[in-house]
XYZ file of C-alpha atoms in Angstrom:
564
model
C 87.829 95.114 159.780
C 85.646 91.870 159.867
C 86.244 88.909 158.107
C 82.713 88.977 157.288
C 82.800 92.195 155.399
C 84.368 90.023 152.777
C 81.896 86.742 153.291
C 80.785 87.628 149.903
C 84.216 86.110 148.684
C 85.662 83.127 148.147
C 89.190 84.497 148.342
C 90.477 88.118 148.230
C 93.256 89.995 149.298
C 93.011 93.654 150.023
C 95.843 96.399 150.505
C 95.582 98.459 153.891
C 97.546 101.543 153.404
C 95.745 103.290 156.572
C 97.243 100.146 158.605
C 100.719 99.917 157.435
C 103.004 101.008 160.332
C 106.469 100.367 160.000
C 106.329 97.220 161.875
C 104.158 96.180 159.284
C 105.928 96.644 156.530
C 108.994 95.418 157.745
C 106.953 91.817 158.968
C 105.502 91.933 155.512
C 109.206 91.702 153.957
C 110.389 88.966 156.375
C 107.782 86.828 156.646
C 105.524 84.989 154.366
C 102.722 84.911 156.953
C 100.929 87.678 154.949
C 97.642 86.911 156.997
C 98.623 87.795 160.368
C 99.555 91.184 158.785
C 97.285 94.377 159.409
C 98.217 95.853 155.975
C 96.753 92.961 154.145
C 93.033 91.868 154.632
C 92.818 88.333 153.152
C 92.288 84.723 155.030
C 94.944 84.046 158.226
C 95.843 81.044 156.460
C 97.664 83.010 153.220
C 100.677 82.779 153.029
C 102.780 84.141 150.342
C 106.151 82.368 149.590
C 107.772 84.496 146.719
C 110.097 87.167 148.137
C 109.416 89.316 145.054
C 105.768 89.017 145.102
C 105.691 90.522 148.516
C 108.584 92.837 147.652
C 105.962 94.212 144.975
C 103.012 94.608 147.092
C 105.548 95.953 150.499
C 106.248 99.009 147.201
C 102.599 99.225 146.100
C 101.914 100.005 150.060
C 104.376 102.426 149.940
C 103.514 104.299 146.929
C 99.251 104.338 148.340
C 100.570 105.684 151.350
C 103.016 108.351 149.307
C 100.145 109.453 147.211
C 97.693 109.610 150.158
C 100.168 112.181 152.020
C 99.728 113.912 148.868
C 96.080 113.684 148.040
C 95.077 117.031 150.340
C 97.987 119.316 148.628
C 97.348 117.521 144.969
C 93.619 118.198 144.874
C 94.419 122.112 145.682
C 96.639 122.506 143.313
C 95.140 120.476 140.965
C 91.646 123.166 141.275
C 94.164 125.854 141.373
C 95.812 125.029 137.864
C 92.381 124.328 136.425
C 90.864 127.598 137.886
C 93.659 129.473 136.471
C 93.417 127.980 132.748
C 90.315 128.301 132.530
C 90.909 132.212 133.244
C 93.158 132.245 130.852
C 92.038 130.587 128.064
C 89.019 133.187 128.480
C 91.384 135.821 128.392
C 92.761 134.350 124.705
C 89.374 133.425 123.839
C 88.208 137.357 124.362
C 86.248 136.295 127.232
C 88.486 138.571 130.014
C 86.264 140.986 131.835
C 87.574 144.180 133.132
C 88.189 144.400 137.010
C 86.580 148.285 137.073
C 82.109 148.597 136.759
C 81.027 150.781 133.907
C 77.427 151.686 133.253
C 76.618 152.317 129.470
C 73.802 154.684 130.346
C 75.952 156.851 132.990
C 75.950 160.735 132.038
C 79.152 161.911 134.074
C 81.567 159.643 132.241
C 84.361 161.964 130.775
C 85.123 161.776 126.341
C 88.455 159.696 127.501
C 86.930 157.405 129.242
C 84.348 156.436 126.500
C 87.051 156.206 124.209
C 89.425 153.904 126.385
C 85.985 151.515 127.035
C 85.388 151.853 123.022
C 89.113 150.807 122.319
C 88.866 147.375 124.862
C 85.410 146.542 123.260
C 87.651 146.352 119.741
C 90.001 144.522 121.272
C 86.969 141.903 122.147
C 87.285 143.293 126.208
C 83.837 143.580 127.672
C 83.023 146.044 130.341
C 82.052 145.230 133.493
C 82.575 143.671 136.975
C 85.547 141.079 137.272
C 83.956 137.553 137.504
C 86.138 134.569 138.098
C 85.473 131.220 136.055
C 82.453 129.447 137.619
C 82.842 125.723 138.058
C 79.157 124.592 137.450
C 79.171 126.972 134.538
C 79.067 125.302 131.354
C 81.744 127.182 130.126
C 84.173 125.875 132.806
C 86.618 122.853 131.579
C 87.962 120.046 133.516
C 91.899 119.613 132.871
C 91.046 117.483 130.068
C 88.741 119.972 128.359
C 91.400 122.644 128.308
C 94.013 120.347 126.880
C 91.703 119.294 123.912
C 89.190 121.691 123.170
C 87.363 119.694 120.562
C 83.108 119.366 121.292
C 81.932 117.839 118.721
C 81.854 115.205 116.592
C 83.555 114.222 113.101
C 81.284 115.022 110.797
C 83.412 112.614 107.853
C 82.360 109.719 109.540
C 79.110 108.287 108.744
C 76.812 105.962 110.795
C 77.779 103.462 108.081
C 81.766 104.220 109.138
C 83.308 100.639 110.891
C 84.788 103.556 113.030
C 81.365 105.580 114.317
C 80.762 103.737 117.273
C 84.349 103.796 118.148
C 84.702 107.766 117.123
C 81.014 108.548 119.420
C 81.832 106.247 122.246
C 86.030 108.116 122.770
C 83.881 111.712 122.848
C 81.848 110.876 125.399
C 84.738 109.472 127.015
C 86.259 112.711 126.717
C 82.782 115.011 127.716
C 82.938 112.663 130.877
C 85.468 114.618 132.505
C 83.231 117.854 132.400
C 80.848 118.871 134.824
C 77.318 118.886 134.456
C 75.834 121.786 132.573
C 79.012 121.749 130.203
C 78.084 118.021 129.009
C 74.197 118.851 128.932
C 75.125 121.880 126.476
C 77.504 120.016 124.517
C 74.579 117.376 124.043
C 71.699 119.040 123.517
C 73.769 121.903 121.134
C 76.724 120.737 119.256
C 75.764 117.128 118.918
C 72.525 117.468 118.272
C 73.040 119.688 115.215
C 75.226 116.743 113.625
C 72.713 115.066 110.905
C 74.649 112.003 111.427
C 73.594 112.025 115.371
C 70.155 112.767 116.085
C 69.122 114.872 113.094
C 67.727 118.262 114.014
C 66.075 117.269 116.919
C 67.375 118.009 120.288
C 69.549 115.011 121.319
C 67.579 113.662 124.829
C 70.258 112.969 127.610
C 70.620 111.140 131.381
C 72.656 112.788 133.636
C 74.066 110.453 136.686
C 76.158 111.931 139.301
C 77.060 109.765 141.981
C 78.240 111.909 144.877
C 78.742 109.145 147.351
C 78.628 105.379 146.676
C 78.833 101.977 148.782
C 81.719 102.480 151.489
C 84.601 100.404 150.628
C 85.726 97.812 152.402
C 89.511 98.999 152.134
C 88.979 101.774 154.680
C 87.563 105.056 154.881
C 90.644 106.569 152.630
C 88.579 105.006 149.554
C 85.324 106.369 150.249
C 86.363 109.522 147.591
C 86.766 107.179 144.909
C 82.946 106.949 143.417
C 81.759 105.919 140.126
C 80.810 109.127 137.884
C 78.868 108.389 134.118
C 76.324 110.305 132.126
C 74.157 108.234 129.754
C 72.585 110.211 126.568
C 70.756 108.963 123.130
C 70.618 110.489 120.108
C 67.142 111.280 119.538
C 64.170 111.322 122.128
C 63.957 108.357 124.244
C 61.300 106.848 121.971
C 63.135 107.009 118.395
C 66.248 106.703 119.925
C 68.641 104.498 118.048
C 71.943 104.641 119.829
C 72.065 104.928 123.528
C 75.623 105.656 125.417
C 77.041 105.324 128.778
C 80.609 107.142 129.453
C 82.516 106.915 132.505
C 84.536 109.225 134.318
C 88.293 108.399 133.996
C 91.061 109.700 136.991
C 91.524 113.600 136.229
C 95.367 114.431 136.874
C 95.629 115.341 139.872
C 93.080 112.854 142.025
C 95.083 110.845 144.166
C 92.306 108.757 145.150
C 91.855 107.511 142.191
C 95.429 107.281 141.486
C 95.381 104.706 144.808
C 92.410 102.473 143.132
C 94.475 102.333 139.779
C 97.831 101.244 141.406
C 96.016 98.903 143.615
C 96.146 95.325 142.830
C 93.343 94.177 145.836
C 91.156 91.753 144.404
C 88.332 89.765 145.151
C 86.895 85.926 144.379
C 83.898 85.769 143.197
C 81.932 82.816 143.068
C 81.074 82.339 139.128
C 82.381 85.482 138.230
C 86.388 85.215 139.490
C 88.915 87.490 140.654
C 87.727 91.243 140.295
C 90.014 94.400 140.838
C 88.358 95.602 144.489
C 88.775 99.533 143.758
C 86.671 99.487 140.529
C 84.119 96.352 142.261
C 83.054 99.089 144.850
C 82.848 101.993 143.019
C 80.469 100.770 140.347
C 78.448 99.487 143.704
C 79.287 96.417 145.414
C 77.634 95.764 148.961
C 79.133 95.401 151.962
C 78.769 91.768 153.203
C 76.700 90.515 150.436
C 78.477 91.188 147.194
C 76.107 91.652 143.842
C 72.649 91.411 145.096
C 70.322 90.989 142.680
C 68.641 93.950 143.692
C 69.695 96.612 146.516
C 67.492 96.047 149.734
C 68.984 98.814 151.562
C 69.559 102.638 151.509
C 70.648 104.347 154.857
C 69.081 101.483 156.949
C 66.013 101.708 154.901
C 64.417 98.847 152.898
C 63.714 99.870 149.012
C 64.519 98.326 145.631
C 66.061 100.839 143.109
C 63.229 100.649 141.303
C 60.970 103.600 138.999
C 59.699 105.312 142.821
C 63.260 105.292 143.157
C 64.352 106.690 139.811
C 61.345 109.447 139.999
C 62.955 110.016 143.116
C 65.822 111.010 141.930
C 64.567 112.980 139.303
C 63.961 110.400 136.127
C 61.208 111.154 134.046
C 60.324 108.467 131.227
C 58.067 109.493 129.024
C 56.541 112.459 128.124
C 59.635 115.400 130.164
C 58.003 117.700 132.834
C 58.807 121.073 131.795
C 58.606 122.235 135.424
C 61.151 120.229 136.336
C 64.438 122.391 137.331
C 68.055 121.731 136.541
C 69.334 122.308 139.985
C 73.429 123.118 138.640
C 72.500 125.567 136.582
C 74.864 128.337 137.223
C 72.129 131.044 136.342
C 68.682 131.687 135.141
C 69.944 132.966 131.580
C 71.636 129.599 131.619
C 68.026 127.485 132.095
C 66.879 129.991 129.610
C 69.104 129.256 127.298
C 69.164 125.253 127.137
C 66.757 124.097 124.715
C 64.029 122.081 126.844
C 63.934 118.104 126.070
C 61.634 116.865 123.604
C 58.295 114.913 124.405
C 59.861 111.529 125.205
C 63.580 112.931 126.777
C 64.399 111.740 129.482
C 66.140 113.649 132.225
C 68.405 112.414 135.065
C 68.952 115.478 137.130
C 71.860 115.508 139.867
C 70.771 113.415 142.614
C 69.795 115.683 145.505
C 68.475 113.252 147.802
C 69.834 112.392 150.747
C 70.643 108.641 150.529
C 73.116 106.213 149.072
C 72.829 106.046 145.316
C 75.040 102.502 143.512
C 76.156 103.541 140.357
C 75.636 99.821 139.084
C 72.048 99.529 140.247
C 70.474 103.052 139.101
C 72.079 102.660 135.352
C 71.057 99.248 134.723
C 67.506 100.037 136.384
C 67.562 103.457 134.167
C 68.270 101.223 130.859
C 66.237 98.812 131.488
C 63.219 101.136 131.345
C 64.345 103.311 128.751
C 65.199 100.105 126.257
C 61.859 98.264 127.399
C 60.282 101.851 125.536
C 62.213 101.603 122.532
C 62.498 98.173 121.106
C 64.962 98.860 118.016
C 67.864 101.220 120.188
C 71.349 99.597 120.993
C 73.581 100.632 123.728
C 77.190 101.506 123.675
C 79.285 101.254 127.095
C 82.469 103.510 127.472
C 84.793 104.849 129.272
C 88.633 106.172 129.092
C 91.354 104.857 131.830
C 89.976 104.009 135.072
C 86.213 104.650 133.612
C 87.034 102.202 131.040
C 87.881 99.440 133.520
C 84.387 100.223 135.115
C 82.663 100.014 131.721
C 84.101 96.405 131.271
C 82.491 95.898 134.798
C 79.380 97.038 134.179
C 77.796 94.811 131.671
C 80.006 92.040 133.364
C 77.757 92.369 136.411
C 74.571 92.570 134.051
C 75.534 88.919 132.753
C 76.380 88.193 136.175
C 72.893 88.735 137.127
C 71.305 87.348 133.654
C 70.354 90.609 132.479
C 69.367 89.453 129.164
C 67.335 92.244 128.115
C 70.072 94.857 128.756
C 72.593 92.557 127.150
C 70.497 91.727 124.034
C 70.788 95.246 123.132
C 74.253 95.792 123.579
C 76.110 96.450 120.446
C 80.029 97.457 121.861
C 81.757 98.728 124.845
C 84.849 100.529 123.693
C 87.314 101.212 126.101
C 90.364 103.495 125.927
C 93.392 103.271 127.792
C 91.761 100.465 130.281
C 93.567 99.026 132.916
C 93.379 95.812 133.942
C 90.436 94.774 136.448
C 90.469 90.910 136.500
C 91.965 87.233 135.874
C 92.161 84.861 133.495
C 88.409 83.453 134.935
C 86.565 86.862 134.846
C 88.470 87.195 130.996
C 86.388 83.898 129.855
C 83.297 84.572 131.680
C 83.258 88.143 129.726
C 84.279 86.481 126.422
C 81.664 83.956 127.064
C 78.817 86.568 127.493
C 80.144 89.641 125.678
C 82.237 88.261 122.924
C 79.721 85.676 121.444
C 78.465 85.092 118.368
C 80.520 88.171 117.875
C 83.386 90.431 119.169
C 81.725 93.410 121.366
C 84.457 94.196 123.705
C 87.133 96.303 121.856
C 89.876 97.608 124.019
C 91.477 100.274 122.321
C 95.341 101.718 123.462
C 97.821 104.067 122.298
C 101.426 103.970 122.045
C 103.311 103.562 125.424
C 100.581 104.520 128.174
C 101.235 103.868 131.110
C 97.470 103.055 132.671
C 96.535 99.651 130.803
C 99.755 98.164 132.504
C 98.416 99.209 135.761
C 98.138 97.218 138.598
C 101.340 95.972 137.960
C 101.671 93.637 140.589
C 101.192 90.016 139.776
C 99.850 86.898 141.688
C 98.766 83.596 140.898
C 95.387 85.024 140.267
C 97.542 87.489 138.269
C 95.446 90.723 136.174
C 95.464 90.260 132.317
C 93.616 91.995 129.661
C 91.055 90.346 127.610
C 88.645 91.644 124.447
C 89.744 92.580 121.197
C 93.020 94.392 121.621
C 93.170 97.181 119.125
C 96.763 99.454 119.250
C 97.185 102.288 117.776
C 101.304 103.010 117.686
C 102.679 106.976 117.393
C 101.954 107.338 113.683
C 98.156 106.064 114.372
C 98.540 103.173 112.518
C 95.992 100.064 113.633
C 97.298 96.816 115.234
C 95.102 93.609 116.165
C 96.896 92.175 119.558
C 96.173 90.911 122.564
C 99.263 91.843 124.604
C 100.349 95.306 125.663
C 103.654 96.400 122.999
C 106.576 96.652 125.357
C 105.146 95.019 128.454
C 107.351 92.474 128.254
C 110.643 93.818 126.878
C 113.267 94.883 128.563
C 115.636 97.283 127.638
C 119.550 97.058 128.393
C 120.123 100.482 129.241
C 118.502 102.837 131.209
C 119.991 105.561 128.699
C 118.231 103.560 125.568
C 115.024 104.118 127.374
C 115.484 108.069 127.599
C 116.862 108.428 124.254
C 113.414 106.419 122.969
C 111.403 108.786 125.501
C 112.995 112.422 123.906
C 112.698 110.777 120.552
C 109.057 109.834 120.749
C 108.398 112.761 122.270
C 109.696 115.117 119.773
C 108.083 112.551 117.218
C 104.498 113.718 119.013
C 105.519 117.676 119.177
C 106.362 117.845 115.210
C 103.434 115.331 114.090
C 100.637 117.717 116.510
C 101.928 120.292 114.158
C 101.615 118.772 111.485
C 98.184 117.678 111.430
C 97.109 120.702 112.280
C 98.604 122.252 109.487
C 97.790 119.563 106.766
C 94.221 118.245 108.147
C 92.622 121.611 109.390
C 90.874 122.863 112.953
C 89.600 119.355 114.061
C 92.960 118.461 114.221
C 95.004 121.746 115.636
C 96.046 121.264 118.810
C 96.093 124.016 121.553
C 98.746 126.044 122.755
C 98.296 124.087 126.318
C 98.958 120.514 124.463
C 101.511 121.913 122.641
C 103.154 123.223 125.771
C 102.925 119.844 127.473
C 104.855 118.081 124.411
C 107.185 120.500 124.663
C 107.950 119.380 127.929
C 107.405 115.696 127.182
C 110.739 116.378 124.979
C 112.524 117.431 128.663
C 111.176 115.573 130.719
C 110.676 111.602 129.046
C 108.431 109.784 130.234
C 105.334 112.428 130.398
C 102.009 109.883 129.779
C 100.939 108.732 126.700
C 96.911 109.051 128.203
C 95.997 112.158 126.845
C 92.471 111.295 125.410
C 93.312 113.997 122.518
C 96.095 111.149 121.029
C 92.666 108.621 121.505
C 90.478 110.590 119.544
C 93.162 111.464 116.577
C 94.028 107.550 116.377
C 90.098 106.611 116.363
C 89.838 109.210 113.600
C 92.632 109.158 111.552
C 93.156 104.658 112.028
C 90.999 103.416 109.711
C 88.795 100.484 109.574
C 87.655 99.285 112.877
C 87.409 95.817 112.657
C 84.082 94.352 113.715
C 85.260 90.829 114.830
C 88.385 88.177 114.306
């Protein structure tokens, strides 16, 4: 690739997994000429000295290329599993359908066959043809969704609560995962009916999908990892008082985005410093030119994401069109049933367009027109694992570009499970912009997961965390800290690590019991959860980054603190 794909940058080294041959890999142990290597994009000049550092990133190349190999067969199996849940959890939720057709009003059906039909009705069977779960239905669950059912939201914590924002922002986290119509009727019908969020009124929501962003400059293997969010207020657009943007986290089985969290390519940017490269392109970095101001080109054609652009795809501010048609609707009783927006919603349908849509560019262009309507509303950022590292990102770029009138208005981004995504530069340029006069980064983790000690390769423009660190350990008690528990220890036995694995493990199996037992339904977990601490127990080392453990520490913590 060209040099000046990366002109943008004063420094930056990029992993090539597509380019590592074995002669590659083996030059990239024995010599420290690490720019005349075609696995590693970054200035001829580099050279890289430490043995272990390029021990660590000869590994990292290893493991992209591993998971790669395994992205085809991962993805099928990963749609598989989820198909096949969600069957069965309609099965145990009394939603199974019979595989024969029987017409009520048919006159040569015999006494025993009435009575058979009659006896599967009681046993909350439904007659008719055998329909297989529909993915744009918005009954369907991502992995996530089956694994914590919960929709909505906490009713014992008030808007007063030091823990609402913090409690709202790791839901949406959570809906994120979902498709479409199943976050639009979680919205607009469980949320809205909390008196705490948006009253009685129907809850007005923005729907972004991006279903291809800015090719990355890594190769054409990254070009599946794009930048998903949904963005949603709690009244119409006009009284609106909180506005929220979630990001899509990596589902389980998505080994492109397993690739970008592993990855520890970086670039330099000039007044902004070293920024993980995975996360830079997905949110929409250009080719060439960085952070443009604005974006001056969309399949070879000039435009500015701008309103035309926005009505384009399918924004209306204001007063909502009632003619306008949700396109992943997965039937007309479905539109039917979805209570219409309210005079002043506004609606983001899925972009149908054919063109390249940034996922930086048409949310900050989006916000800026909904806050310029509503003078008193504040925006919360979020996002869990790798959609948390691109909600740090986002309003990093907004300072970047002086966005003051987004900024002004932002009251938190809460992030769960983050990884890291920059140095100690970009830390202080965020502090500076997003942590004065007061703390509004809060970077919220959970006992030993895995993902916020991701990429774990380290260079002198090493990745490091930065906001307010808030821990929750297994028993859900708060900690203030910056570092990561554990990152740094190291154990002197392999069998001491296993023995803490089983015991935490079984520690999580009897206290999900528990709680549901003692603290009622908000808090019983499902027989799926329950199935995968069960085998947490036999096999250690099962992730901590279940966003159910996020949303039971949020809940159950306590006070949230608001700055140092």
């Amino acid at each position: 690739m060209s040099k000046l794909d990366y002109c943008f940058s004063n420094d930056y080294m990029v992993l090539r997994p597509d380019r590592a041959s074995p002669v590659e890999l083996l030059h990239l142990l024995l010599s420290p000429k690490v720019g005349r290597n075609r696995a590693v994009d970054c200035f001829a000049s580099t050279d890289v000295r430490s043995f272990h550092r390029r021990l660590a990133i000869f590994l990292n190349l290893l493991l992209q290329i591993l998971l790669l190999s395994l992205a085809a067969p991962l993805a099928a199996l990963g749609a598989a599993v989820e198909l096949l849940l969600n069957l069965v959890d309609n099965v145990l939720h009394g939603q199974c359908i019979l595989f024969v057709w029987y017409d009520d009003s048919a006159k040569n059906t015999t006494p025993c066959l009435t009575a058979c039909l009659s006896l599967c009705r009681g046993c909350m069977l439904c007659a008719g043809r055998m329909e297989y779960p529909d993915k744009s239905s918005p009954t369907y669950r991502s992995m996530t969704g089956l694994i914590d059912r919960r929709v909505d939201l906490d009713r014992s914590i008030k808007p007063t609560d030091s823990r609402f924002d913090a409690a709202l922002c790791v839901m949406a986290s959570k809906l994120a995962y979902e498709n479409e119509p199943f976050i639009r009727n979680v919205v607009t019908r469980h949320w809205q009916n909390n008196s705490d969020f948006g009253g009685p009124q129907t809850a007005a929501m923005i729907w972004c999908r991006w279903s291809s962003c800015v090719s990355t400059t890594a190769g054409t293997f990254q070009n599946a990892y794009t930048a998903q969010a949904f963005v949603f207020c709690d009244k119409p657009v006009i009284d609106a008082e909180v506005i929220v943007v979630a990001f899509r986290g990596t589902r389980p089985l998505d080994a492109a985005r397993w690739c970008a969290d592993v990855d520890p390519s970086w670039y330099k940017i000039p007044r902004l410093g070293c920024a993980h490269a995975a996360y830079t392109h997905a949110l929409g970095a250009q080719r060439n030119i960085g952070w443009p101001k604005w974006v001056d080109h969309i399949k070879g054609k000039p435009q500015k994401v701008t309103t035309s652009l926005l009505l384009l795809l399918g924004i209306n501010l204001g007063v909502s069109n009632d003619s306008h048609t949700d396109t992943t609707a997965s039937s007309t009783d479905d539109r039917r049933n979805t209570p219409a927006p309210d005079d002043g919603a506004v609606t983001v349908s899925m972009c149908t367009a054919r063109m390249q849509v940034y996922a930086y560019y048409t949310i900050r262009d989006a916000l800026k027109e909904v806050l310029e309507a509503n003078k008193k509303a504040r925006l919360l950022v979020t996002g869990h694992g790798s959609g948390g590292a691109l909600a740090v990102l986002f309003p990093a770029i907004l300072a970047y570009h002086k966005e003051k009138t987004v900024l002004d208005r932002l009251a938190g981004v809460y992030t769960f499970g983050q990884p890291r995504v920059g140095d100690a530069m970009l830390a202080m340029f965020v502090e500076r912009n997003l942590d004065r006069p007061k703390k509004r980064h809060f970077r919220i983790t959970y006992g030993h997961d895995s993902l916020p000690r991701l990429p774990i390769e380290r260079s002198a423009f090493h990745f490091l965390h930065f906001g307010l660190g808030l821990h929750f350990d297994k028993s859900y008690e708060l900690k203030v800290r910056w570092e990561i528990p554990g990152e740094e220890e190291t154990s002197s036995s392999l069998l001491v690590d296993l023995v803490a694995s089983r015991v935490n493990s079984a520690w999580e199996l009897g206290r999900g019991v528990y709680l549901g037992y003692r603290r009622g339904g908000f808090f019983r977990e499902g027989w799926l959860l329950l199935l995968l601490r069960a085998a947490a127990v036999a096999l250690p080392g099962l992730p901590f980054h279940r966003v159910q453990d996020y949303v039971n520490a949020v809940v159950l913590g306590g006070h949230i603190p608001e700055d140092n």
